[in-house]
Structure formats: C-alpha cells, structure tokens
Short mmCIF file of C-alpha atoms (C1' of nucleotides) and ligand atoms in Angstrom, two decimals:
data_model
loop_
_atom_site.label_atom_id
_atom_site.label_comp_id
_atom_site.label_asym_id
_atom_site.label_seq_id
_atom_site.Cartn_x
_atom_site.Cartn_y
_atom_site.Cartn_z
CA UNK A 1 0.00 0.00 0.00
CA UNK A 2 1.31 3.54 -0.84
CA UNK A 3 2.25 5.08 2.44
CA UNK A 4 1.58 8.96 0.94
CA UNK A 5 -1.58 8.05 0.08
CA UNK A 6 -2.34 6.54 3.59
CA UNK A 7 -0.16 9.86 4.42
CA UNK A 8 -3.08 12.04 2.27
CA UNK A 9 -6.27 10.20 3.39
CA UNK A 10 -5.24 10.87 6.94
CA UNK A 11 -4.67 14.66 6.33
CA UNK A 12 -7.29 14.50 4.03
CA UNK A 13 -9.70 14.37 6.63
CA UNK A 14 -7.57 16.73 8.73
CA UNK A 15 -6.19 14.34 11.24
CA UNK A 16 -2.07 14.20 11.66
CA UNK A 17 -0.01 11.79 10.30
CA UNK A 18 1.52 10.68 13.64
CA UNK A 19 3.66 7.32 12.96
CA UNK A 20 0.77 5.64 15.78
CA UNK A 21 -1.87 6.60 13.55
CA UNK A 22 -0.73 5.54 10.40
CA UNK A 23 0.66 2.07 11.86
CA UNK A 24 -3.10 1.53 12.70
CA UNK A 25 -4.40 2.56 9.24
CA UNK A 26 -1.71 1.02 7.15
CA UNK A 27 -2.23 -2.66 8.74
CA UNK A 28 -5.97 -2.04 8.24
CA UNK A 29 -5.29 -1.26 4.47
CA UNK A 30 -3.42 -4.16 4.25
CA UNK A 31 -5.48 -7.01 6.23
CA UNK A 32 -9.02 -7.53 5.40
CA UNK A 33 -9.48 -9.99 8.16
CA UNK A 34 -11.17 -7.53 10.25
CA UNK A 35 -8.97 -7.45 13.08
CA UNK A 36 -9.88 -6.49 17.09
CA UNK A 37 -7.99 -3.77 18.36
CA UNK A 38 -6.03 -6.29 20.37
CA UNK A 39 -4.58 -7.58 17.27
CA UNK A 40 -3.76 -4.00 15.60
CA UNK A 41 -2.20 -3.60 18.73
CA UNK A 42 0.05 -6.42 18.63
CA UNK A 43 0.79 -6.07 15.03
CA UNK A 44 2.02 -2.06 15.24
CA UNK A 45 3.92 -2.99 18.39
CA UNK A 46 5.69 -5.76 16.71
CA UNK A 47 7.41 -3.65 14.33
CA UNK A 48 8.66 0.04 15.91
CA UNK A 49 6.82 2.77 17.59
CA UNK A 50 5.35 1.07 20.55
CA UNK A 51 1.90 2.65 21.09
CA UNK A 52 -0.53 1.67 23.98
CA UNK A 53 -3.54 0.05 24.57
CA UNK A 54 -5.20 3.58 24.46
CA UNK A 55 -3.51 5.00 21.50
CA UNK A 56 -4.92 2.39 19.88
CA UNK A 57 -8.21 2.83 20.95
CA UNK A 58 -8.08 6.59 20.18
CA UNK A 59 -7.14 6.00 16.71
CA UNK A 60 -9.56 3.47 16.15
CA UNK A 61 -12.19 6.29 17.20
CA UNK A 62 -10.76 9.18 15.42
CA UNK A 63 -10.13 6.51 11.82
CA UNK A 64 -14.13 5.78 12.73
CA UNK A 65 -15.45 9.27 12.78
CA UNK A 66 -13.11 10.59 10.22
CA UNK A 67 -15.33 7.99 7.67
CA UNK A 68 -12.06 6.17 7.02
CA UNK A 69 -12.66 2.89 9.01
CA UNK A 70 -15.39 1.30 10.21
CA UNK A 71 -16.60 -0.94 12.70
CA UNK A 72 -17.81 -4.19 11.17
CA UNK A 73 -21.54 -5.65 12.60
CA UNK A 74 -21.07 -9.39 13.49
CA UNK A 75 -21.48 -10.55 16.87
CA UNK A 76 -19.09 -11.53 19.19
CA UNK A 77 -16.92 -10.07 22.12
CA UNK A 78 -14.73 -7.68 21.09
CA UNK A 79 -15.01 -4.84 18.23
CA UNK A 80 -13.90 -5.77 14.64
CA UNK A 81 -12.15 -3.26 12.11
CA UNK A 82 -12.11 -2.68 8.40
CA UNK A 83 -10.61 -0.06 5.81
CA UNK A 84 -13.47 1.25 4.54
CA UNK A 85 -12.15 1.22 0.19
CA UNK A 86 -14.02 -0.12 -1.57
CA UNK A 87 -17.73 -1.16 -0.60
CA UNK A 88 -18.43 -4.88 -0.18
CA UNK A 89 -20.35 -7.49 1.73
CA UNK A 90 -19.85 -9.57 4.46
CA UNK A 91 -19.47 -13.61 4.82
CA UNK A 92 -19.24 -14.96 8.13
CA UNK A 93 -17.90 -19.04 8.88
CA UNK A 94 -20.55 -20.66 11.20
CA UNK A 95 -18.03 -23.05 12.20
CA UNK A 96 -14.43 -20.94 12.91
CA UNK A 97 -16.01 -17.41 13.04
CA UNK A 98 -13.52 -16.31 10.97
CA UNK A 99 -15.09 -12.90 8.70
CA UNK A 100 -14.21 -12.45 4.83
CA UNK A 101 -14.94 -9.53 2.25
CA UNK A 102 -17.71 -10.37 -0.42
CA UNK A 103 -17.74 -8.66 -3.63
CA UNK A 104 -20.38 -6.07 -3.34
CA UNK A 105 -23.36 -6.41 -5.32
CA UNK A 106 -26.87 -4.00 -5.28
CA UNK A 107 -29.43 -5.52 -3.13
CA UNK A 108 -33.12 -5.37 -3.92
CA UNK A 109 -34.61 -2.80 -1.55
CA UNK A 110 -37.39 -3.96 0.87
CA UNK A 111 -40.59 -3.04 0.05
CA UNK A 112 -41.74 0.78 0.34
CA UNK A 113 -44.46 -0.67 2.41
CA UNK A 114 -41.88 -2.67 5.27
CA UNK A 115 -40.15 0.44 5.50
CA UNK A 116 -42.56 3.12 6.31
CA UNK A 117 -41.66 6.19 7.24
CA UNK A 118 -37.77 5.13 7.39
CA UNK A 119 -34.68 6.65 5.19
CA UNK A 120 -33.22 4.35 3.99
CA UNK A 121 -29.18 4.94 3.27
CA UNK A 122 -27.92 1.55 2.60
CA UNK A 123 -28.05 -1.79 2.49
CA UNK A 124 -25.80 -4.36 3.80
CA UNK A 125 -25.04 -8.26 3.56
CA UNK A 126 -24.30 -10.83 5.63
CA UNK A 127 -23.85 -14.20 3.89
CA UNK A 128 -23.43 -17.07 6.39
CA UNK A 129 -21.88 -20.40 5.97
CA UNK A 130 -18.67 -22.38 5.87
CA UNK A 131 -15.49 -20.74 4.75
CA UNK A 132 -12.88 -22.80 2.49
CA UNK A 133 -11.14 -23.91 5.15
CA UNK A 134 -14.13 -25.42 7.49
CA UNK A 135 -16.26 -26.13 4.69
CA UNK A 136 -14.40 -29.67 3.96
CA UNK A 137 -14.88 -30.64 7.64
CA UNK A 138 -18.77 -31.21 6.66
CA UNK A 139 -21.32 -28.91 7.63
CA UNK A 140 -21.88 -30.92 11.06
CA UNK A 141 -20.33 -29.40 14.33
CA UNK A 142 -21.02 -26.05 13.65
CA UNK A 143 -20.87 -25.17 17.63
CA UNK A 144 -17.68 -23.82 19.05
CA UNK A 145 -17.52 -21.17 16.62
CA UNK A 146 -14.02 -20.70 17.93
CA UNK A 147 -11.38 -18.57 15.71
CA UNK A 148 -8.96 -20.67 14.40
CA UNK A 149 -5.30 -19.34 13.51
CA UNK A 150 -4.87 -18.07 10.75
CA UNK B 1 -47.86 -14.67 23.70
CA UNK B 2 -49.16 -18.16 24.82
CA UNK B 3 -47.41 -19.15 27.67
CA UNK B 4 -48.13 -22.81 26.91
CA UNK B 5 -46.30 -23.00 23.56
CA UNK B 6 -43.24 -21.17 24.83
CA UNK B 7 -43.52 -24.08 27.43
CA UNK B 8 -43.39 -26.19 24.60
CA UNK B 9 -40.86 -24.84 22.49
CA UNK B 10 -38.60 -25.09 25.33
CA UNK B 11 -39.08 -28.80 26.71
CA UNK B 12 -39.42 -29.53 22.64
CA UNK B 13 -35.60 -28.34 22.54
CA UNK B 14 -34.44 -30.37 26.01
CA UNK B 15 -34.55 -27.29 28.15
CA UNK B 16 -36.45 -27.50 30.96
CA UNK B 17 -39.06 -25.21 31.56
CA UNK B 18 -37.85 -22.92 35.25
CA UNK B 19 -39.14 -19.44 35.76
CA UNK B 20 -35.97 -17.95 35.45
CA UNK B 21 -35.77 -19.56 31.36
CA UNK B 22 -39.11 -18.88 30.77
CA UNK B 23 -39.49 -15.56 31.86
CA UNK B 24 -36.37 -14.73 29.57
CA UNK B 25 -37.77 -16.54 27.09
CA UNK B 26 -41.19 -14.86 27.20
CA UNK B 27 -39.42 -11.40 27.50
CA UNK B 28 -37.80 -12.08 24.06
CA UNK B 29 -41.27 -13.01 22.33
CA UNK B 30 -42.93 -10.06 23.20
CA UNK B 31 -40.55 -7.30 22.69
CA UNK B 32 -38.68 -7.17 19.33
CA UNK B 33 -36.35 -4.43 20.23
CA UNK B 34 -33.14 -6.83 20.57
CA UNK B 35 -32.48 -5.80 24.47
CA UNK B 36 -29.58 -6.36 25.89
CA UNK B 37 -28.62 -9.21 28.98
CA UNK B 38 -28.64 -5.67 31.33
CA UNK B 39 -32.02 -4.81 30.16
CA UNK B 40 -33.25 -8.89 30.16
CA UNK B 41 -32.42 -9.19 33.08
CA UNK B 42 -33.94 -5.84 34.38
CA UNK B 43 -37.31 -6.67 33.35
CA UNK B 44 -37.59 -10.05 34.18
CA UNK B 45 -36.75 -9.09 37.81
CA UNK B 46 -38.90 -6.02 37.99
CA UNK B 47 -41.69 -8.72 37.91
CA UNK B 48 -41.01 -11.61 40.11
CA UNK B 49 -38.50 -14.68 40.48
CA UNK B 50 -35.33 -12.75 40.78
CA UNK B 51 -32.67 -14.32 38.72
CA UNK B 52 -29.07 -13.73 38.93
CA UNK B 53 -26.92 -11.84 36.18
CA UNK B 54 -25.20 -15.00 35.56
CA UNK B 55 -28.80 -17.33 35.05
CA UNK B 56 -29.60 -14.89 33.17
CA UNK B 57 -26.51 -15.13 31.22
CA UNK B 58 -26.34 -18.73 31.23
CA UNK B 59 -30.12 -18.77 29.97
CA UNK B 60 -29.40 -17.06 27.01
CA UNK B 61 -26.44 -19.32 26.12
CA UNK B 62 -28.66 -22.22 26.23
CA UNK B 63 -31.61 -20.57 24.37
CA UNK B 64 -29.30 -19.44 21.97
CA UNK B 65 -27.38 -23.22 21.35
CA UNK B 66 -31.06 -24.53 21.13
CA UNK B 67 -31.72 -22.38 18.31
CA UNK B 68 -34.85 -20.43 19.75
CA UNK B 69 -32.65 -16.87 20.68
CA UNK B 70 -30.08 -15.61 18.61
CA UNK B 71 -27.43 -13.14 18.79
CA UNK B 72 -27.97 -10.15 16.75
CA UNK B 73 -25.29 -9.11 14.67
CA UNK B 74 -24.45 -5.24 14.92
CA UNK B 75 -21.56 -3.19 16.17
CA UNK B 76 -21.39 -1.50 19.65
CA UNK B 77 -20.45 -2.87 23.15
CA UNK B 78 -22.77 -5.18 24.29
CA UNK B 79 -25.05 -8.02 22.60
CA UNK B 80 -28.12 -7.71 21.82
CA UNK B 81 -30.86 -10.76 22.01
CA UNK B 82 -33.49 -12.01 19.61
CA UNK B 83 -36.03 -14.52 19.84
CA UNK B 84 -36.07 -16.51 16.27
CA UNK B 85 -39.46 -16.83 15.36
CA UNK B 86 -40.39 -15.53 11.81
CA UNK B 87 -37.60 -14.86 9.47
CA UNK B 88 -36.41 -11.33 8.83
CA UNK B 89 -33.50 -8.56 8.24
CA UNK B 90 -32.77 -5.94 10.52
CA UNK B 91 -32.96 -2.07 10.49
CA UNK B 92 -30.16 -0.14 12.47
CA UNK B 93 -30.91 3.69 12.88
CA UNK B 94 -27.60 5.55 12.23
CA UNK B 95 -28.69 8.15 14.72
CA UNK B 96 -30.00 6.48 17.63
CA UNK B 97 -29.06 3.17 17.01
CA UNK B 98 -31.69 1.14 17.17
CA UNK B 99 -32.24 -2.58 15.85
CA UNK B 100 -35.77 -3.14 14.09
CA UNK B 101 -37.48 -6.19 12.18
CA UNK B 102 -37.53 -6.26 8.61
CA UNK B 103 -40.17 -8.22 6.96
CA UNK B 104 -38.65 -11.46 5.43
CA UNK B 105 -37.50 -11.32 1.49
CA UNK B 106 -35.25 -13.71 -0.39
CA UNK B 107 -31.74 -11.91 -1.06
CA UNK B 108 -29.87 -12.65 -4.51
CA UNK B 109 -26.69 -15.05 -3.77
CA UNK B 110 -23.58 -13.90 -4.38
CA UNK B 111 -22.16 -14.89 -8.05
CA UNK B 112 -20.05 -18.35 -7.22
CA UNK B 113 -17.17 -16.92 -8.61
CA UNK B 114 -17.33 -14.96 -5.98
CA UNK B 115 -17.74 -17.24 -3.45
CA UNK B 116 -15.18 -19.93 -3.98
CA UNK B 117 -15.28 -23.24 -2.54
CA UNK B 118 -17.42 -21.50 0.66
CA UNK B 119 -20.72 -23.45 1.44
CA UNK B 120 -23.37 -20.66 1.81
CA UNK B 121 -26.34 -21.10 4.26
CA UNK B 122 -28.12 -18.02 4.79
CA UNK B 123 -28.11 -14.30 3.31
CA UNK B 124 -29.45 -11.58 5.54
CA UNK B 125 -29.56 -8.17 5.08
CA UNK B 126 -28.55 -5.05 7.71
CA UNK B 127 -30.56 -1.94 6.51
CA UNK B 128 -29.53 1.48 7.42
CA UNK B 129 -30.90 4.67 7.89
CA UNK B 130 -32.79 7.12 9.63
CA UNK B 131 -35.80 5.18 11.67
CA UNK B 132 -39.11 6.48 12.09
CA UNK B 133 -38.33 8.56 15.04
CA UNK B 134 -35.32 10.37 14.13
CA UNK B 135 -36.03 10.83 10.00
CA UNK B 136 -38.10 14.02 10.72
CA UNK B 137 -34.88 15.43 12.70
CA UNK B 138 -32.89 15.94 9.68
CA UNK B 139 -30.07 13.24 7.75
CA UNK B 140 -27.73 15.39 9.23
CA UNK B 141 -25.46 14.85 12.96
CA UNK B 142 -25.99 11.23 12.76
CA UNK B 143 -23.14 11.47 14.99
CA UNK B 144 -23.98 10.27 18.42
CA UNK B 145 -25.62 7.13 17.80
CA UNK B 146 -26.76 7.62 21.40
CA UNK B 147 -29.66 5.44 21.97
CA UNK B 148 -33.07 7.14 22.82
CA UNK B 149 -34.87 5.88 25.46
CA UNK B 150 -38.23 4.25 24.44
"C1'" DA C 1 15.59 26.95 12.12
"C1'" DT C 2 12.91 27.91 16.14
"C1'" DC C 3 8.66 28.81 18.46
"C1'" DT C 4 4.05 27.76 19.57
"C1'" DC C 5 0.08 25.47 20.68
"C1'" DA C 6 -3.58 22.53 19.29
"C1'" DT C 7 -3.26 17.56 18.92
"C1'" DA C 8 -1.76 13.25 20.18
"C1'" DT C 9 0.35 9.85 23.27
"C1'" DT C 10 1.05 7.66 27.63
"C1'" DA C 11 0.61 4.85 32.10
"C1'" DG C 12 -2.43 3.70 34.99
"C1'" DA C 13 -6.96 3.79 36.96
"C1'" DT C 14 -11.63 2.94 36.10
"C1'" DA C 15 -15.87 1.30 33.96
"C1'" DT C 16 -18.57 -2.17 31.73
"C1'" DA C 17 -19.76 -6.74 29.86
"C1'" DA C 18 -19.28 -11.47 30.19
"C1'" DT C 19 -17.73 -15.70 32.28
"C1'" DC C 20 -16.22 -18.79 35.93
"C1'" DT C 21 -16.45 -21.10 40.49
"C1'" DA C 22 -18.09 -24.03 43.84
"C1'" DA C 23 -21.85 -24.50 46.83
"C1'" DA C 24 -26.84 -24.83 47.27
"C1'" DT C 25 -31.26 -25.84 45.38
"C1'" DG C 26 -34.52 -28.08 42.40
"C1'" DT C 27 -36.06 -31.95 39.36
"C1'" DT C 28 -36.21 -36.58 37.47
"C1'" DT C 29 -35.37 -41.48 37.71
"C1'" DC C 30 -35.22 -45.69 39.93
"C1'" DG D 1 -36.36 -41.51 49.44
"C1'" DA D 2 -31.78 -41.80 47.43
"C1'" DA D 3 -28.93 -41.05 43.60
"C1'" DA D 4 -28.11 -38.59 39.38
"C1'" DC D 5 -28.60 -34.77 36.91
"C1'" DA D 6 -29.81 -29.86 35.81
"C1'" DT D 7 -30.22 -25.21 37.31
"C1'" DT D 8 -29.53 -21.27 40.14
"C1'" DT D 9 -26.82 -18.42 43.06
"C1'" DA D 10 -23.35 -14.90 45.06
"C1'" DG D 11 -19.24 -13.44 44.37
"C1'" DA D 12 -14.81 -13.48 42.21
"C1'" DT D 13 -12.49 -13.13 37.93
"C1'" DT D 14 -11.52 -12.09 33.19
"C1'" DA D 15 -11.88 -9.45 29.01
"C1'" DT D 16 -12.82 -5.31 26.63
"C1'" DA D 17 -13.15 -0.50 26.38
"C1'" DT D 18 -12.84 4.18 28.19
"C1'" DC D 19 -11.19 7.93 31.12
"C1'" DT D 20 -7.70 11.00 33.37
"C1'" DA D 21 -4.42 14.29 33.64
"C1'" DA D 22 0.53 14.62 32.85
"C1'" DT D 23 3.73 14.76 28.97
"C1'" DA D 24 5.33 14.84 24.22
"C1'" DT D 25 5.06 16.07 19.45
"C1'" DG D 26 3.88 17.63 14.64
"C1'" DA D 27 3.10 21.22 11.52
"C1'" DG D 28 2.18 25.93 10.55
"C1'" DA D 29 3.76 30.66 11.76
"C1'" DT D 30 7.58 33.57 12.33
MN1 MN E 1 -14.56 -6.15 5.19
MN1 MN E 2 -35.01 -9.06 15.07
ZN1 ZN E 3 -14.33 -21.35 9.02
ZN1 ZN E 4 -33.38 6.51 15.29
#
DNA sequence: ATCTCATATTAGATATAATCTAAATGTTTC
DNA sequence: GAAACATTTAGATTATATCTAATATGAGAT
C-alpha cells in the first residue's frame, strides 16, 4: 500500500499523520481480516513505535469518525475493524467465526411498504456459511464457533 | 404470547421449563427491540423470580445453542438478544441506534465466482438509515448514535 | 531553524460486559 | 427416598473498552 496516500487520506480528513496513527491505518489497508484492536495492537507494536492500549483505541475512534474505518456488525466479544475502500459485503464461517470480504453487489430494496416512514441509506449483507477452510470438515459441528489461527 | 407453547418450544428443545428460562424466554417473544442481557435481566426481575446476572446469562447461552434466541449481529459494546421466530432482516438507525425487524424477502446469492469453494447457508440483510423517530430530525449529525430511550 | 500550541500519546486507573467457580437448590429417575 | 442430573446463586475473575491528567510532538507561523 502507498504510504503517501495513507499519508493524504489521513490529512485528508484533517487528522495528523503521527507514525501511531498511520501504523493503525496502514495494517488495516493491508489485512481484510477484520482485526480487534487487540490484534492491531500487537501487530504495530511488533514492528517500531510502541503505542498503547489507548492510543490504539483513540485512533480506532478518530479513523471511525473521520469515515475512514469502520466498525464491522457481526457478533461476538470484542469490536472488529475494516478499511473502509471499496464497498463490499460480508461472509461470516458458522463453524471458525472467521469474517471475509464479499464482492459487493446492489441488493433489492425492501418493500416501500416494510419500510414506512424510514430513510433508507444503505443496504448491507451478511452471507453465512462455511469458509474454504471449514467447509471440507462437513457442515456438522457447527458449535464452538471458535477462531482458528490463521 | 401463549405461555403454553413457549412451554413447549422449550421442553421440545431439552430445556427445561424454570421461571428464570421462561421468563427470559417470554421477555424475548414479546418485545422485538433486541435488548440487551442488562435490560433482560432488568425486566424479568422487575416482575417476580429474581434471577441472577449470571442465570440470566447462562439462559441465554442455552436458548441461543437450542436455536430459539439468537445473537444479533451489529456493532457496539454489548449483545443484543433475539427470539427466532419468523424470518427477517434488521434495520439499524444511524442516529439512535436502534435494531428493528424487517419483513422477510429472499436476497440474490452472491455470483459463485465470488464465493469460492465457501458453502453458503443463509443471506441476511442489515438496513440502514434514519428510523421512524429520528427521519423528521434531519439526515444530518448522525453522529452520536446515542440510543433514545423508548 | 525555532517557536508555539492545538493535537496526540502515555501509564495507569476505572468502567462495563461477560464468564467462571463451587456450593446450594430443584427436578427426574429408579 | 436416594442417587443422578440440571439449574440457580453470590461473588470473584476475566476481558474489553474508556477515562484521566501529565507529557510529548507535529506542523504551521515567524
Ligand atoms: Mn470487510
Ligand atoms: Mn429481530
Ligand atoms: Zn471457518
Ligand atoms: Zn433513530
């Protein structure tokens, strides 16, 4: 990933390009497995500038408001995180938990009539199912839901 | 909501029927706003057979595993519950945040080139917007995501 | 290049949500 | 009614996220 352009979006939407802030935004550019903050955390801190627990926090909320990342909806514990580029959908593993990017696609609308008086801004996907890896273990045991490493 | 089929559905699943299940249970039938454990486990108390945070807690994990309750998939801090009877999507509010039914529609599958060797089970749909309550205020500062109280 | 100050980072404390523990209570089976 | 099993309980513990207030730093102004 470019780092100006990481460099750009940053002071783009007028936040600094502190070498914290653009460790968190430059391994979210370049991991789209939706990682928790505990894992950004690990990852920055295993290369240089060693930034806390709270920097990374703070950065997560500043990316978040600033429209550049985004909190993904899935259930589960602890926050996920995603670059927001381009738009897509969402598939979830039943089996390992494990959260992938879909190719985005337009979705049919609900009815006018559903909605009511609602305004409606977008519409997202979840697909459910049985990623490549568990999907060979047979569709069976789909309990523990437990992340396996990657 | 008949308290005589919830009965049912529980003993049909292996769970026995104690007040402490069933009045979570029943809580989750009648109100459709996907509360949290907190506010479960408020109600249920404020009428009689005080449970504990953690039956209340362990109730849900067992509801859920038995397939009647699911977890509702959006961001924020805590989970939100769901009891699964008719199929549907879900509405989040981008101001206030809340979570509201969507009537039922089939959702176009993603192309299979798209989907690799993934075994797809279901497709639902997260719609977002402006909810009935908050679409008069404006599209604008749909900042705060603070919920309203009902 | 240096100054300046709004912004950002930090360590640690605190808050909140969820889970665990082991003991007590309730239910079913024989 | 005794044994076996399931559920509830209070309280401790863990995990996740946020807050605080002291310190450091980046980037524009001079
Ligand atoms: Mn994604
Ligand atoms: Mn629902
Ligand atoms: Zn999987
Ligand atoms: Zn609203």
């Amino acid at each position: 990933m470019d780092p100006e352009s990481i460099r750009q979006s940053l002071e783009g939407s007028g936040l600094r390009c502190t070498p914290q802030r653009y460790g968190v935004m430059a391994f979210l550019m370049e991991h789209a497995g939706h990682p928790t903050a505990a894992e950004i955390f690990e990852a920055v801190n295993r290369l240089d500038p060693r930034s806390t627990r709270a920097t990374i926090y703070n950065n997560l909320r500043d990316l978040v408001q600033a429209g550049l990342v985004r909190e993904v909806a899935v259930e589960g514990r602890s926050a996920r995180f995603d670059a927001k580029g381009m738009r897509h959908h969402h598939f979830v593993c039943d089996r390992c938990g494990s959260i992938e990017d879909v190719e985005w696609y337009e979705v049919p609308r609900p009815a006018a009539g559903s909605l009511g008086k609602r305004v409606l801004r977008e519409c997202e996907l979840i697909v459910r199912g049985l990623c490549t890896r568990c999907a060979p273990r047979g569709t069976l045991s789909a309990k523990r839901r437990r992340r396996v490493d990657t």
